[in-house]
Amino acid sequence: MTVEAVEGLAVRSVTQEEVEFFFENGWVKLPGLINRSAAAELLRRAKRIFGEDGRAGLEPISDKAVLKVKTQGWFRTAVPISEKDEAFRELASSEDLGRNAARLFGRDSSIRLTLNNLTCKLPADTERGKGTDFHQDTTQHMAFEANTMNIWIALDEVTPDMGAMQFYSGSHKLGNLGDLLNPATLESWEPRLAHSCTKTDPISLQPGDATVHTNLMIHGTGPNLTNRPRWSYIGMYLPADTRYTGADSFYTNGLELKPWSVIDHPSFPVIYEGNV
Ligand SMILES: O=C(O)CCC(=O)C(=O)O
Ligand SMILES: [Fe+2]
C-alpha cells in the first residue's frame, strides 16, 4: 500500500428526497457525491494502475468458470482497490459514505465495507468492453443475510454510449428472480418486467457523480461504443450486524466465518458507527 497523503476528499450527504427515490425505485443517482478534485485524483491513480488507455498489463480472459468468464467481459477490475491505493482506501472506508449507506438502507445501523473495486470498461473492440448483462447482484448477496448495496462512482465522464448503467426501476420489489444471466430466464421475466418496471435510459454521469443500487435491482449496460475507457469505483456495503448464511461464495470462502454469526472480520471493516 502506498502511504502518500490524500487531501480533500469530500462526500456529501444524501438528501431525504434521494432516500425516498431510492426506496421507491431501488436505485438512485447522486450528482456530485464526491468532489470533482477528488474524482480527478482517483482517476490519476486509476491510470497509474491500468494505464492511460486502461490496457496496461491486460491479460486475456482465461478462467473456466462460466459466471466468472461472463462477468470478466464486462470490465477490467482491481480488487480490493482499498488495499492497493491509499486514496481509494480513504474513499472506500469513508464514514460519510457509510452514513449515506445507512440512510439508504433505512436504518441508522453501523455499516461495513466489503468488496471494493476499481473498474474500467474498455472500448468494445476489446474483451472487456462488452455490455454488462442485465442481472441482480445475487451472487454477491447470498452469503449475507441482509441486503447489500453497491455505490458506483464515476471517476471520469460517462456518456450514454460508453456502457452507462441502466436500471429496471422498481424491480427490487419483485424479489429474487433467479439466474438472470441465463438468457432464457431473463426472457421469461420480460412480460412481468414490462408490466411492473420502467427500464431507464443509460444514466450519464460527470466525474464524482454516483448511482446506488440494491442487490435486488436489475441492472446492466450496453457495450462501450466509444474509444474512451469508462472508469469507476464500485463499493459494496452492508449493515454491520449482517450474519453469514453459510453459502459458498467468492466473497466469504476462506475467511472461516461461522454460519449464522455476524460477519465480524477484518475483510469487512466497520466504516460507520450507527446509533441502533
Ligand atoms: O459497471 C457495470 O457495468 C456493472 C456494475 C455492476 O454490476 C454492479 O455494480 O453491481
Ligand atoms: Fe451488478
Coordinates of C-alpha atoms and ligand atoms in Angstrom, one line a residue:
M1 CA 0.0 0.0 0.0
T2 CA 1.2 3.5 -0.8
V3 CA 1.5 6.0 2.1
E4 CA 1.1 9.2 0.0
A5 CA -1.1 11.8 1.7
V6 CA -4.6 12.2 0.3
E7 CA -6.1 15.6 0.5
G8 CA -9.5 16.9 0.1
L9 CA -12.0 14.1 -0.3
A10 CA -15.5 15.3 0.5
V11 CA -18.5 13.1 0.4
R12 CA -21.8 14.9 0.6
S13 CA -24.9 13.7 2.4
V14 CA -27.8 12.1 0.6
T15 CA -30.9 14.2 0.8
Q16 CA -34.3 12.9 2.1
E17 CA -35.7 13.2 -1.4
E18 CA -32.9 10.9 -2.7
V19 CA -33.6 8.4 0.1
E20 CA -37.3 8.3 -0.8
F21 CA -36.4 7.9 -4.6
F22 CA -34.2 5.0 -3.7
F23 CA -36.9 3.2 -1.7
E24 CA -39.4 3.7 -4.5
N25 CA -37.2 2.8 -7.4
G26 CA -34.4 0.6 -6.0
W27 CA -31.6 2.8 -7.3
V28 CA -30.8 6.5 -7.2
K29 CA -28.4 8.9 -9.0
L30 CA -26.4 11.1 -6.6
P31 CA -24.9 14.0 -8.6
G32 CA -21.6 15.3 -7.1
L33 CA -21.5 12.6 -4.4
I34 CA -17.8 13.3 -4.2
N35 CA -15.9 16.4 -5.1
R36 CA -14.5 16.7 -8.6
S37 CA -10.9 17.3 -7.4
A38 CA -11.0 14.0 -5.5
A39 CA -12.5 12.2 -8.6
A40 CA -9.7 13.6 -10.7
E41 CA -7.1 12.4 -8.2
L42 CA -8.6 9.0 -8.1
L43 CA -8.6 8.9 -11.9
R44 CA -4.9 9.7 -12.0
R45 CA -4.3 6.9 -9.6
A46 CA -6.5 4.5 -11.5
K47 CA -4.5 5.3 -14.7
R48 CA -1.3 4.6 -12.8
I49 CA -2.6 1.1 -12.2
F50 CA -4.3 0.3 -15.6
G51 CA -2.5 2.8 -17.9
E52 CA -3.8 5.9 -19.6
D53 CA -5.9 3.8 -22.1
G54 CA -6.8 1.2 -19.4
R55 CA -5.0 -1.5 -21.3
A56 CA -1.6 -1.7 -19.4
G57 CA -0.8 -5.3 -18.5
L58 CA -4.2 -6.5 -19.7
E59 CA -4.4 -10.3 -19.6
P60 CA -6.7 -12.3 -21.7
I61 CA -9.8 -13.8 -20.1
S62 CA -9.0 -17.4 -19.3
D63 CA -11.0 -18.5 -16.3
K64 CA -13.1 -21.6 -17.0
A65 CA -16.0 -20.8 -14.6
V66 CA -18.9 -19.7 -16.7
L67 CA -20.1 -16.9 -14.4
K68 CA -16.6 -15.5 -14.0
V69 CA -15.9 -15.5 -17.7
K70 CA -19.2 -13.7 -18.3
T71 CA -18.6 -11.0 -15.7
Q72 CA -15.0 -10.6 -16.7
G73 CA -16.1 -9.5 -20.1
W74 CA -18.0 -6.6 -18.5
F75 CA -15.0 -4.6 -17.4
R76 CA -11.5 -4.8 -16.1
T77 CA -11.2 -4.7 -12.3
A78 CA -8.6 -4.3 -9.5
V79 CA -9.9 -5.7 -6.2
P80 CA -9.8 -4.9 -3.4
I81 CA -8.6 -1.4 -4.6
S82 CA -8.6 -0.2 -0.9
E83 CA -5.6 -2.4 -0.3
K84 CA -3.7 -1.2 -3.4
D85 CA -4.1 2.5 -3.1
E86 CA -4.5 4.9 -0.1
A87 CA -6.8 7.4 -1.8
F88 CA -9.2 4.6 -2.8
R89 CA -9.0 3.2 0.7
E90 CA -10.0 6.6 2.1
L91 CA -12.9 6.7 -0.3
A92 CA -14.0 3.1 0.3
S93 CA -13.9 3.5 4.0
S94 CA -15.3 7.0 4.3
E95 CA -17.5 7.4 7.3
D96 CA -19.7 9.8 5.3
L97 CA -20.2 7.2 2.6
G98 CA -21.2 4.7 5.4
R99 CA -23.7 7.2 6.9
N100 CA -25.2 7.6 3.5
A101 CA -25.5 3.8 3.1
A102 CA -27.2 3.5 6.5
R103 CA -29.8 6.2 5.4
L104 CA -30.4 4.4 2.1
F105 CA -30.8 1.0 3.9
G106 CA -33.5 2.8 6.0
R107 CA -32.0 2.3 9.5
D108 CA -29.2 4.0 11.3
S109 CA -27.1 0.8 11.7
S110 CA -23.4 0.5 11.6
I111 CA -22.1 -0.2 8.1
R112 CA -19.4 -2.5 6.8
L113 CA -17.4 -2.2 3.6
T114 CA -17.0 -5.4 1.7
L115 CA -15.9 -5.8 -1.9
N116 CA -14.4 -2.7 -3.4
N117 CA -13.2 -2.4 -7.0
L118 CA -11.6 -0.1 -9.4
T119 CA -13.3 -0.9 -12.7
C120 CA -12.6 0.1 -16.2
K121 CA -14.9 -0.9 -19.1
L122 CA -12.7 -0.8 -22.1
P123 CA -13.8 0.1 -25.6
A124 CA -15.9 -2.6 -27.1
D125 CA -13.2 -3.8 -29.5
T126 CA -11.5 -5.4 -26.6
E127 CA -12.5 -8.4 -24.4
R128 CA -13.6 -6.2 -21.5
G129 CA -15.8 -3.7 -23.2
K130 CA -18.9 -5.7 -23.8
G131 CA -22.3 -4.8 -22.3
T132 CA -22.9 -5.8 -18.7
D133 CA -25.6 -8.5 -18.9
F134 CA -28.7 -7.5 -17.0
H135 CA -28.6 -9.1 -13.6
Q136 CA -29.4 -8.8 -9.9
D137 CA -26.5 -8.9 -7.6
T138 CA -27.4 -12.3 -6.3
T139 CA -24.0 -13.9 -6.1
Q140 CA -22.7 -11.1 -4.1
H141 CA -25.6 -11.3 -1.8
M142 CA -26.4 -14.9 -1.0
A143 CA -23.7 -15.3 1.6
F144 CA -25.2 -12.5 3.6
E145 CA -28.5 -12.5 5.4
A146 CA -29.2 -8.8 4.9
N147 CA -29.4 -6.7 1.8
T148 CA -26.3 -5.3 0.2
M149 CA -25.9 -2.1 -1.8
N150 CA -23.4 -1.0 -4.4
I151 CA -22.2 2.5 -4.6
W152 CA -20.9 3.2 -8.2
I153 CA -18.9 6.4 -8.5
A154 CA -17.8 7.8 -11.9
L155 CA -14.1 8.8 -11.9
D156 CA -14.4 10.4 -15.4
E157 CA -17.4 11.4 -17.5
V158 CA -19.7 8.5 -18.5
T159 CA -21.7 9.2 -21.6
P160 CA -24.7 7.1 -22.6
D161 CA -22.8 5.3 -25.4
M162 CA -19.9 4.3 -23.0
G163 CA -21.9 1.4 -21.4
A164 CA -23.6 3.7 -18.9
M165 CA -25.7 1.9 -16.3
Q166 CA -29.4 1.2 -16.9
F167 CA -31.9 0.1 -14.3
Y168 CA -35.2 -1.7 -14.3
S169 CA -36.8 0.8 -11.9
G170 CA -39.0 -0.9 -9.3
S171 CA -37.5 -4.4 -10.0
H172 CA -36.3 -4.6 -6.4
K173 CA -40.0 -5.1 -5.4
L174 CA -40.1 -8.4 -7.4
G175 CA -37.7 -10.2 -5.1
N176 CA -35.1 -12.7 -6.3
L177 CA -35.8 -13.6 -9.9
G178 CA -33.3 -16.4 -10.2
D179 CA -30.4 -16.8 -12.7
L180 CA -31.0 -13.8 -14.9
L181 CA -27.6 -14.4 -16.5
N182 CA -29.3 -17.3 -18.2
P183 CA -30.9 -15.5 -21.2
A184 CA -33.9 -17.8 -21.2
T185 CA -34.7 -16.9 -17.5
L186 CA -34.4 -13.2 -18.2
E187 CA -36.6 -13.5 -21.3
S188 CA -39.2 -15.4 -19.4
W189 CA -39.5 -12.5 -16.9
E190 CA -39.8 -9.8 -19.7
P191 CA -43.7 -9.6 -19.6
R192 CA -43.7 -9.0 -15.8
L193 CA -40.8 -6.6 -16.0
A194 CA -42.6 -4.7 -18.8
H195 CA -45.7 -4.5 -16.6
S196 CA -44.0 -3.7 -13.2
C197 CA -40.9 -1.8 -14.0
T198 CA -39.6 1.1 -16.2
K199 CA -36.2 0.5 -17.9
T200 CA -34.2 3.7 -17.6
D201 CA -32.1 5.1 -20.4
P202 CA -28.4 4.8 -19.8
I203 CA -27.5 7.2 -17.0
S204 CA -24.9 9.9 -17.9
L205 CA -22.5 10.8 -15.1
Q206 CA -20.0 13.5 -14.5
P207 CA -16.8 12.8 -12.6
G208 CA -17.8 12.4 -8.9
D209 CA -21.4 11.5 -9.7
A210 CA -22.7 8.2 -8.5
T211 CA -25.5 5.7 -8.6
V212 CA -26.5 3.4 -5.9
H213 CA -28.5 0.2 -6.3
T214 CA -29.7 -2.6 -4.0
N215 CA -28.8 -6.3 -4.6
L216 CA -32.3 -6.9 -6.0
M217 CA -32.2 -4.2 -8.6
I218 CA -31.9 -5.5 -12.2
H219 CA -29.1 -3.5 -13.9
G220 CA -26.9 -3.7 -16.9
T221 CA -25.4 -1.7 -19.7
G222 CA -24.8 -1.7 -23.5
P223 CA -21.2 -2.1 -24.8
N224 CA -18.7 0.8 -24.6
L225 CA -19.1 2.1 -28.1
T226 CA -16.6 4.9 -27.7
N227 CA -12.8 4.9 -27.8
R228 CA -12.6 6.1 -24.2
P229 CA -12.4 3.7 -21.2
R230 CA -15.3 4.0 -18.6
W231 CA -13.7 4.4 -15.2
S232 CA -15.4 3.8 -11.9
Y233 CA -15.2 2.8 -8.3
I234 CA -17.7 0.3 -7.1
G235 CA -18.0 -0.4 -3.3
M236 CA -20.3 -2.9 -1.8
Y237 CA -21.7 -2.1 1.6
L238 CA -24.0 -3.8 4.2
P239 CA -25.3 -3.4 7.7
A240 CA -22.6 -4.3 10.3
D241 CA -25.0 -6.7 12.1
T242 CA -25.5 -8.8 9.0
R243 CA -24.9 -12.6 9.5
Y244 CA -23.1 -15.0 7.3
T245 CA -25.6 -17.6 5.8
G246 CA -23.0 -20.3 5.2
A247 CA -23.4 -20.1 1.4
D248 CA -20.4 -20.9 -0.7
S249 CA -19.2 -17.6 -2.1
F250 CA -16.3 -15.8 -3.6
Y251 CA -16.8 -13.1 -1.1
T252 CA -16.6 -15.2 2.1
N253 CA -14.8 -18.5 1.2
G254 CA -11.6 -19.0 3.2
L255 CA -12.5 -16.4 5.9
E256 CA -13.6 -19.1 8.4
L257 CA -16.9 -17.3 9.1
K258 CA -19.4 -19.3 11.1
P259 CA -22.8 -19.7 9.6
W260 CA -25.4 -17.5 11.3
S261 CA -22.7 -15.5 13.1
V262 CA -22.2 -11.8 12.5
I263 CA -19.6 -11.2 9.7
D264 CA -17.2 -9.6 12.1
H265 CA -13.9 -10.0 10.1
P266 CA -11.0 -7.7 9.1
S267 CA -12.1 -8.2 5.5
F268 CA -15.3 -6.4 6.3
P269 CA -14.3 -3.4 8.3
V270 CA -16.9 -1.2 10.1
I271 CA -16.7 2.2 8.5
Y272 CA -19.6 3.9 10.2
E273 CA -20.9 3.5 13.7
G274 CA -24.6 3.8 13.7
N275 CA -26.9 4.5 16.5
V276 CA -29.0 1.4 16.7
Ligands
LIG1 O1 -20.3 -1.4 -14.0 C1 -21.1 -2.2 -14.6 O2 -21.2 -2.2 -15.8 C2 -21.9 -3.1 -13.8 C3 -21.7 -3.0 -12.3 C4 -22.5 -3.9 -11.5 O3 -23.0 -4.9 -12.0 C5 -22.7 -3.6 -10.1 O4 -22.2 -2.6 -9.6 O5 -23.4 -4.4 -9.4
FE2 FE -24.2 -5.9 -10.6

